[in-house]
Amino acid sequence: MAYSVTTQTPASRIAAIAGVILISLLIALPFFAGRGTIQDMFFILTMLVLAQFWNLLAGYGGLVSIGQQAFVGTGAYALFGVVILWGVDPVPAIFCAGIAALVIAVPTAFFAFRLNGAYFAIGTWVIAEVVRLLVAQWKMLGGGTGTSLPRDATRDMWFIESIESTLGLRSAAARDVLAYWLALVLALATIGGIYWLLRTRRGLALAAVRDNTEAAKSVGVDAGRMKWIVFLTSAFGTGLAGGLIYMQKARISPDAAFSVTDWTAYVIFIVVIGGIGTIEGPIIGVLVFFALQTLLADFGSWYLMTLGVLAVVVMLVAPRGLWGLLSEQTGLHLFPIRRRLTGGKLASSEE
Amino acid sequence: MIWVDTVIQGILLGGLYALFASGLSLVFGIMRLVNLAHGDLIVMGAYLILVLVTILGLSPFLAALIAMPVMFCLGWVLQKFLLNRTLGDDILPPLLVTFGLSIALQNALLETFSADSQRLPTSALTTASVQAGPVSLGVMPLLTFGSAILVIVALNQLFYRTELGRAFRATSDDPTTASLMGIKPANIFATATGIAFVIVTIAALYLGLRANFDPNIGPARLIYAFQAVIIGGLGSLWGTLLGGVIIGVAQTLGAAINPEWQILAGHFAFLLVLLVRPRGLFPRAND
Amino acid sequence: MAPLQTPLLKTNGLVAYYGDFQALFGVDIELDVDETVAIIGANGAGKTTLMRSIAGILRNAATSVSFDGRPIGAQPADEIMTQGVAMVPEGRRLFPSLSVEENLLIGTYGRKSRGYWTLDTVYDLFPILRERRNNPGTALSGGQQQMVAIGRALMSNPRVLLCDEISLGLAPVVIKDIYKAVPAIKAAGASLIVVEQDIAQAMAFADRVYCMMEGRVTLSGTPDTLSRNDIHDAYFGASQ
Amino acid sequence: APSIAQGAKIRLGYVSPQSGPLAAFSDADQFIIDGFLKSEAGANFEVIVKDSQSNPNRAAEVAKELIVDDEIDMMLVASTPETTNPVATTCEAEEIPVISTVAPWQPYFIGQQGNPGDPDSWRPFDYSFHFFWGLEDVISTFTSMWNQLDTNKSVGAIFPNDGDGNAWGDPNVGFPPVLAGKGYSLTDTGRYQNLTDDFSAQINAFKAANCDIVTGVPIPPDFTTFWTQAKQQGFNPKVASIGKAILFPQAVEALGDQGHNLSSEVWWSPTHPFTSSITKQSAGELASRYSSATGNQWTQPIGFVHALFEMAADVMGRVDDSRNPDEVAAAIAATQLNSIVGRIAFDGIGLPPFVAANVAKTPLVGGQWRMREDGSYDLVIVDNSDHPDIPTNGTMEEIS
Amino acid sequence: MSILSLKSVSKSFGALTVTDDASFDVLQGQALGIIGPNGAGKSTLFNLITGNVRADGGSIHFEGRDVTRASAMERCLIGIGRSFQIPQPFEKLTVYENLLVAATHGRNLSEAIVRDDCADILERTELIRRANVPAGRLSLLERKRLELARAMATQPKLLLLDEIAGGLTEGECQALIRTIKDIHARGVTIIWIEHVLHALTSVVERLLVLDFGKVIGLGDPEEIMASREVQEIYLGIEV
Ligand SMILES: Nc1ncnc2c1ncn2[C@@H]1O[C@H](COP(=O)(O)OP(=O)(O)OP(=O)(O)O)[C@@H](O)[C@H]1O
Ligand SMILES: Nc1ncnc2c1ncn2[C@@H]1O[C@H](COP(=O)(O)OP(=O)(O)OP(=O)(O)O)[C@@H](O)[C@H]1O
Ligand SMILES: [Mg+2]
Ligand SMILES: [Mg+2]
């Protein structure tokens, strides 16, 4: 008579084992891979983090924002601010980047939540512009010119020395490895965190709100609070990623840090190509995006034109993205969240 | 006196923004389509006029007249075969598709025309001005503002005096029921976009006469256009004009205090209006 | 009872889905020239879905609906309407941005309407609308709105008029007013399919009645051959 | 023995904005690089070219790729602080020698400091070198052009909030202190954002201050907007000396007849009396070769991009191991090269001590655009007071 | 003691007045039936009580608390549960997950605690075999059952049921009546809108008649049903 609930499937168990192997490989990567690979992986991982958070926002929370660059930029500038002006080490400064993005997100949400649909999208864009213009007035960090991280700060970062000695690397390469490991931690925490969220009752509520907001409210789901949680979480995560990305770049300017193309448009592209509303989608999407960039980036405007056309084609042909296509065909889920009731009267006849 | 001048220049600037915004407003109002490529389409229009001017040796105004039907067809085809397929409750498909279009268009223009900034041939008109009391008004900005008003009056006539306008409004209210009345929403939408492209051509003309343009200049213009549309209220064309004027005046006033605040002031005006009236100044009753 | 000539309108194993959910399971109905057919059934029985399928809002296999012997099941709504099948949708669905007169005129969009129904004859049918013609359609009372919805459909001079729940939410007097228009509509050459929840009303004016339940036709016949108990069973599944 | 003799080719990375809004700066890149590789010195080199897409993010990314994936020996980078700074910062962090040009040294140097507002915190670079002129040269050139005319010495300035604008308008190292010292009064209304649509505020302020002179460093579309509005609103200064916006003839042509007698700084022209150290071409020859090869009018970046490759050839000719960044950096620092843009040496002449190690200055003169009969424009050198060796071919005229 | 009390509640959509000065009380533990013609405003009345629609005027009290301005979510949390006339399942979630949302959020409990409760409700509403099926794939009948089950999962003190018996066979109808009686017997107050009168009258103790948004009768079901006015208005059939 006793019932139990499981979310695992045979496929997910295999995926979990493969995941553990993959993660171990990724952690050990700096020991055998060249710098080029490490840097490519850094790019992939940070874009993946941005994509996962935008996906959380739009795919799960229904909040289509085109202003994520506000949080990347705020995080990045906060990192430069505390490093340059207060002399904080860049590694802990990444945390400040997240906090700063969170702080900006509160008034942004207060304003943007008054708007719906397309208005929300454009509202977030305008707010990002406002933040960009305000930061461009911040003379201490170079105003519209931008600024660079002091060399002393980047040379003596936490962990650098031990990485240098353990792996026998020059300091620039050691910095890459450190940034890569931080990005790996951030990406794993992001995916793990989002997966965990989706498996809690809040995740269930998110899905319910997405399916039918009125009905969700009527069974006690606080749809308004869900929006806040999702928005603030993704702002925080996006800010962390922004801080990390610019720690690695070591040079910042408002136009770069608040670029709508780099930090929102490409991210949307990644999510939509891969499959919105799934954890797997952004992972696939970022790989496709990276492959395209590697193959085509040297063709300049042709590359961008291809990207634009591809976005149009995917949206029309496979609106649920590549992963959507795949999982429709195979029923495969690497991150299953469906709770299956078993036992009791279901024991004999599984549907 | 400087303040009077500042406000008047702001109003005239608002005319330009309203012109950029009218086509957007039309499309947004009728089919809730957020067209992120609108700015780039204006730039494309400017290049089209430039090509006509260069090849046929016409005056820009005449060239724009020729460009209009071409642009109409382009808009019609674009809507019918591409954008119609993205319409629906979900705002993401149109956003992504028009964004893809925007990037593709920018880079196609770049490949074709290079990054050099261009301008439509100038004439004495470009720098001519009329003196109104102590204020000196450029003929070109006055012409721009006049054209914006003309466009809006014409669109209003179309909307409220013709059968096509009725069909526009009906389809915008409820495409399913409109189809029960023998209207093909797909064609209505295509026609609306065609008309929006004609307005885009007019906007392109003034963009090209006023200052330089290059393939990348579109998105910067897009945001003001959106602000004008949203401040005005969905589907209200006069509202769009007012929205443009509000942004324009806010910018010139902000600049008069300190040019650092010029563009920010426009954005703040937008946020302020939305804070007080989240659906714009003249929202439609039934949205 | 079955007429010998081909019926004016006929559905043939009509099915309909909303996503995964099947709302109609092989519905067969017929409408003859000059006939009035009523469709009754409980909430959610699929009456509206049937109307929407015939009118072309929901697409179907070409042969599942035929009009005048031609298959029209796969045509879009606007084409079906231009061939002479007009619909008064459930809930009236007037265009809020249009005045009463504009709402009526939209019924002739893109066509020269040839036939009995014009603005004048519609105003003659519902005189109250003439007075209110410059009001927004949505400022009228429910009954008046229903008149506009009917008038709008008539403006295209249809050969088949589909009416979905025209008496829904209306006071009995108003309902009476509206049904008073039916003979004039028929006289002008239209055959009618009317969805009606009010069984008595349906029995009173229809030549034939179909009763639907859960996406299927469970009973059909002329009013005089159907007993109240039959209907009750067909309506609710079973009697006490 | 110099590494050049050892057979393996030396790898140069080159980053410039080949697409995007700054692409006009890179029009001559291909022509120059082809010429360089065909030359005798060029035969020892391999040049890997990357496009920054006019995007600072992208510039930093491709710089990393060049260093890490292509394992270049030295980086060359040109055109505007938006390109040079991210690339130079990356190279400095990666400890790869980099030579940059086509950006005044202030935005290059100060723009890469953590806190530009605090001179005490500024540090020199170990691997990053730059040759170009500085704001003090523009100011000097502009003022001596202005001194050729009879004006009221009231100057209006339009400085945007970008790398160049902030440097030009800087209260310590920019225009304001020097102009004040030379007896000019400056009306600077503040840093506006690029792509502004209305300049009434500035025009009103300039009118109120009765400015005879306008200067600034706007981007081309903004200058067109400003200049057209100025005319519309009845503001007619005698002199307009503008950096950046009217660098390229196309931009001036876009102004129609309103471009006549606009003045600008001139960093390089076909009449500059310099020759290439690799091809032995004179400036005039290089420019005419370019025009006949591409059909385009000559532009100023041609000389400097060419000089970048002259630097590469010269520096690598003086090192034993091109793969040793410290040796290469030392060789750059020791450069004494007579190039097509003049003498390049990191000897600190004309520079404050904090940049002496990283910057070499090249000569700057003043020019004016003169409209030809057919509506196209010629750049005429009208002032050479700082570098009399560069000939003038006209004198300063008022804007009519 | 009255658990729910409406005072002069009114609501219009544009020109159409759908709820017109409605006032009535429901006692703790009572089962109230609501009847009225199509479009009379019955569902709207439910929406007003649950907070899915805000009243234009009047006040609504639940257990003595003024909830007129409270949101639908808050009202659910204090014990008002409902089913929708047009079923509104969370289509992409499974049947079990649909209940889980309601049980965990409506009662603010963890998933583990409510698991057996949900399974129990699924058994009672005969949905247990469909527990792991996405709700979007259910038939109409199953959807209606899910509406009831999901409302029960929030463990309401007041349960609002909107036409859940329409289209059932006699056997199914009897089973449904048993389920509702069972819920009622546990002390839950019930308001039930239903056209299937025999089902309704076999459960409810009082009957309210609505016409044009007005309460035109409230009292003992037999008396109400017997009144000629109700027969005419409601059935439209002369008896
Ligand atoms: N757009 C839709 N999406 C999903 N399901 C729908 C949709 N429209 C109707 N349904 C479902 O299809 C079934 C039949 O609905 P339909 O509207 O045809 O019934 P009806 O007989 O007209 O009912 P009513 O008397 O309430 O108008 C119902 O179960 C309904 O819930
Ligand atoms: N959101 C809304 N906007 C406009 N009108 C509405 C809205 N909701 C309901 N109505 C209208 O209010 C009236 C009453 O609707 P309601 O659903 O309350 O009736 P009901 O008594 O439940 O009818 P039924 O027996 O058909 O379920 C109807 O005319 C309906 O069209
Ligand atoms: Mg219906
Ligand atoms: Mg109801």
PDB file of C-alpha atoms in Angstrom, chain A residues 20-135:
ATOM      1  CA  VAL A  20      30.423  12.466 -12.581  1.00  0.00           C
ATOM      2  CA  ILE A  21      33.078  11.217 -14.996  1.00  0.00           C
ATOM      3  CA  LEU A  22      32.752  14.348 -17.096  1.00  0.00           C
ATOM      4  CA  ILE A  23      33.043  16.616 -14.078  1.00  0.00           C
ATOM      5  CA  SER A  24      36.165  14.809 -12.893  1.00  0.00           C
ATOM      6  CA  LEU A  25      37.617  15.205 -16.359  1.00  0.00           C
ATOM      7  CA  LEU A  26      36.773  18.880 -16.397  1.00  0.00           C
ATOM      8  CA  ILE A  27      38.349  19.450 -13.014  1.00  0.00           C
ATOM      9  CA  ALA A  28      41.514  17.707 -14.114  1.00  0.00           C
ATOM     10  CA  LEU A  29      41.573  19.410 -17.511  1.00  0.00           C
ATOM     11  CA  PRO A  30      44.330  21.949 -16.706  1.00  0.00           C
ATOM     12  CA  PHE A  31      46.701  19.091 -15.943  1.00  0.00           C
ATOM     13  CA  PHE A  32      46.723  17.859 -19.512  1.00  0.00           C
ATOM     14  CA  ALA A  33      45.093  20.448 -21.769  1.00  0.00           C
ATOM     15  CA  GLY A  34      46.757  23.426 -23.396  1.00  0.00           C
ATOM     16  CA  ARG A  35      45.939  27.040 -22.676  1.00  0.00           C
ATOM     17  CA  GLY A  36      43.841  27.361 -25.788  1.00  0.00           C
ATOM     18  CA  THR A  37      41.525  24.638 -24.603  1.00  0.00           C
ATOM     19  CA  ILE A  38      41.336  26.134 -21.138  1.00  0.00           C
ATOM     20  CA  GLN A  39      40.380  29.505 -22.542  1.00  0.00           C
ATOM     21  CA  ASP A  40      37.807  28.036 -24.870  1.00  0.00           C
ATOM     22  CA  MET A  41      36.332  26.156 -21.948  1.00  0.00           C
ATOM     23  CA  PHE A  42      36.254  29.352 -19.914  1.00  0.00           C
ATOM     24  CA  PHE A  43      34.282  31.025 -22.669  1.00  0.00           C
ATOM     25  CA  ILE A  44      31.936  28.063 -22.949  1.00  0.00           C
ATOM     26  CA  LEU A  45      31.364  27.808 -19.205  1.00  0.00           C
ATOM     27  CA  THR A  46      30.722  31.491 -18.614  1.00  0.00           C
ATOM     28  CA  MET A  47      28.355  31.744 -21.566  1.00  0.00           C
ATOM     29  CA  LEU A  48      26.658  28.626 -20.243  1.00  0.00           C
ATOM     30  CA  VAL A  49      26.127  30.279 -16.880  1.00  0.00           C
ATOM     31  CA  LEU A  50      24.607  33.354 -18.520  1.00  0.00           C
ATOM     32  CA  ALA A  51      22.435  31.142 -20.679  1.00  0.00           C
ATOM     33  CA  GLN A  52      21.228  29.039 -17.745  1.00  0.00           C
ATOM     34  CA  PHE A  53      20.182  32.127 -15.845  1.00  0.00           C
ATOM     35  CA  TRP A  54      18.433  33.700 -18.780  1.00  0.00           C
ATOM     36  CA  ASN A  55      16.714  30.384 -19.335  1.00  0.00           C
ATOM     37  CA  LEU A  56      15.628  30.343 -15.713  1.00  0.00           C
ATOM     38  CA  LEU A  57      14.205  33.788 -16.192  1.00  0.00           C
ATOM     39  CA  ALA A  58      12.498  33.394 -19.533  1.00  0.00           C
ATOM     40  CA  GLY A  59      12.066  29.670 -19.911  1.00  0.00           C
ATOM     41  CA  TYR A  60      10.869  28.901 -16.405  1.00  0.00           C
ATOM     42  CA  GLY A  61       9.740  32.271 -15.093  1.00  0.00           C
ATOM     43  CA  GLY A  62       8.194  33.580 -18.306  1.00  0.00           C
ATOM     44  CA  LEU A  63      10.145  36.829 -17.884  1.00  0.00           C
ATOM     45  CA  VAL A  64      11.622  37.625 -21.281  1.00  0.00           C
ATOM     46  CA  SER A  65      14.305  40.148 -20.436  1.00  0.00           C
ATOM     47  CA  ILE A  66      16.551  41.836 -22.965  1.00  0.00           C
ATOM     48  CA  GLY A  67      18.388  43.710 -20.248  1.00  0.00           C
ATOM     49  CA  GLN A  68      20.671  41.051 -18.771  1.00  0.00           C
ATOM     50  CA  GLN A  69      23.675  43.128 -19.758  1.00  0.00           C
ATOM     51  CA  ALA A  70      22.710  45.399 -16.871  1.00  0.00           C
ATOM     52  CA  PHE A  71      23.746  42.656 -14.449  1.00  0.00           C
ATOM     53  CA  VAL A  72      26.837  41.541 -16.352  1.00  0.00           C
ATOM     54  CA  GLY A  73      27.998  45.137 -16.510  1.00  0.00           C
ATOM     55  CA  THR A  74      27.110  45.960 -12.931  1.00  0.00           C
ATOM     56  CA  GLY A  75      28.878  42.842 -11.687  1.00  0.00           C
ATOM     57  CA  ALA A  76      31.934  43.578 -13.776  1.00  0.00           C
ATOM     58  CA  TYR A  77      32.138  47.204 -12.689  1.00  0.00           C
ATOM     59  CA  ALA A  78      31.604  46.258  -9.073  1.00  0.00           C
ATOM     60  CA  LEU A  79      34.543  43.887  -9.341  1.00  0.00           C
ATOM     61  CA  PHE A  80      36.754  46.583 -10.848  1.00  0.00           C
ATOM     62  CA  GLY A  81      35.497  49.053  -8.269  1.00  0.00           C
ATOM     63  CA  VAL A  82      36.350  47.024  -5.196  1.00  0.00           C
ATOM     64  CA  VAL A  83      39.646  45.813  -6.663  1.00  0.00           C
ATOM     65  CA  ILE A  84      40.872  49.205  -7.829  1.00  0.00           C
ATOM     66  CA  LEU A  85      39.417  51.500  -5.214  1.00  0.00           C
ATOM     67  CA  TRP A  86      39.430  49.278  -2.134  1.00  0.00           C
ATOM     68  CA  GLY A  87      42.242  46.927  -3.022  1.00  0.00           C
ATOM     69  CA  VAL A  88      40.172  43.779  -2.563  1.00  0.00           C
ATOM     70  CA  ASP A  89      41.577  40.620  -4.122  1.00  0.00           C
ATOM     71  CA  PRO A  90      39.802  39.846  -7.426  1.00  0.00           C
ATOM     72  CA  VAL A  91      38.692  36.372  -6.341  1.00  0.00           C
ATOM     73  CA  PRO A  92      36.531  37.426  -3.399  1.00  0.00           C
ATOM     74  CA  ALA A  93      35.564  40.494  -5.424  1.00  0.00           C
ATOM     75  CA  ILE A  94      33.581  38.205  -7.708  1.00  0.00           C
ATOM     76  CA  PHE A  95      31.179  37.717  -4.847  1.00  0.00           C
ATOM     77  CA  CYS A  96      30.784  41.491  -4.563  1.00  0.00           C
ATOM     78  CA  ALA A  97      29.927  41.453  -8.267  1.00  0.00           C
ATOM     79  CA  GLY A  98      26.995  39.166  -7.578  1.00  0.00           C
ATOM     80  CA  ILE A  99      25.830  41.285  -4.662  1.00  0.00           C
ATOM     81  CA  ALA A 100      26.030  44.475  -6.714  1.00  0.00           C
ATOM     82  CA  ALA A 101      23.921  42.921  -9.467  1.00  0.00           C
ATOM     83  CA  LEU A 102      21.436  41.845  -6.828  1.00  0.00           C
ATOM     84  CA  VAL A 103      21.245  45.370  -5.480  1.00  0.00           C
ATOM     85  CA  ILE A 104      20.566  46.779  -8.945  1.00  0.00           C
ATOM     86  CA  ALA A 105      18.014  44.041  -9.582  1.00  0.00           C
ATOM     87  CA  VAL A 106      15.712  45.151  -6.781  1.00  0.00           C
ATOM     88  CA  PRO A 107      14.726  48.547  -8.202  1.00  0.00           C
ATOM     89  CA  THR A 108      14.802  47.061 -11.693  1.00  0.00           C
ATOM     90  CA  ALA A 109      12.302  44.406 -10.692  1.00  0.00           C
ATOM     91  CA  PHE A 110      10.182  46.911  -8.850  1.00  0.00           C
ATOM     92  CA  PHE A 111       9.863  48.862 -12.037  1.00  0.00           C
ATOM     93  CA  ALA A 112       9.819  46.114 -14.641  1.00  0.00           C
ATOM     94  CA  PHE A 113       7.219  43.985 -12.850  1.00  0.00           C
ATOM     95  CA  ARG A 114       4.720  46.721 -13.493  1.00  0.00           C
ATOM     96  CA  LEU A 115       5.071  45.878 -17.179  1.00  0.00           C
ATOM     97  CA  ASN A 116       4.025  42.819 -19.130  1.00  0.00           C
ATOM     98  CA  GLY A 117       5.237  40.888 -22.152  1.00  0.00           C
ATOM     99  CA  ALA A 118       6.838  43.113 -24.752  1.00  0.00           C
ATOM    100  CA  TYR A 119       6.720  46.111 -22.422  1.00  0.00           C
ATOM    101  CA  PHE A 120       8.672  44.138 -19.857  1.00  0.00           C
ATOM    102  CA  ALA A 121      11.286  43.219 -22.445  1.00  0.00           C
ATOM    103  CA  ILE A 122      11.773  46.777 -23.587  1.00  0.00           C
ATOM    104  CA  GLY A 123      11.585  48.130 -20.048  1.00  0.00           C
ATOM    105  CA  THR A 124      14.494  45.934 -19.001  1.00  0.00           C
ATOM    106  CA  TRP A 125      16.448  47.058 -22.031  1.00  0.00           C
ATOM    107  CA  VAL A 126      15.920  50.725 -21.198  1.00  0.00           C
ATOM    108  CA  ILE A 127      16.922  50.145 -17.598  1.00  0.00           C
ATOM    109  CA  ALA A 128      20.111  48.459 -18.759  1.00  0.00           C
ATOM    110  CA  GLU A 129      20.814  51.500 -20.910  1.00  0.00           C
ATOM    111  CA  VAL A 130      20.239  53.752 -17.933  1.00  0.00           C
ATOM    112  CA  VAL A 131      22.682  51.751 -15.830  1.00  0.00           C
ATOM    113  CA  ARG A 132      25.198  51.862 -18.662  1.00  0.00           C
ATOM    114  CA  LEU A 133      24.905  55.618 -19.005  1.00  0.00           C
ATOM    115  CA  LEU A 134      25.179  56.107 -15.249  1.00  0.00           C
ATOM    116  CA  VAL A 135      28.274  53.931 -15.049  1.00  0.00           C
TER     117      VAL A 135
END
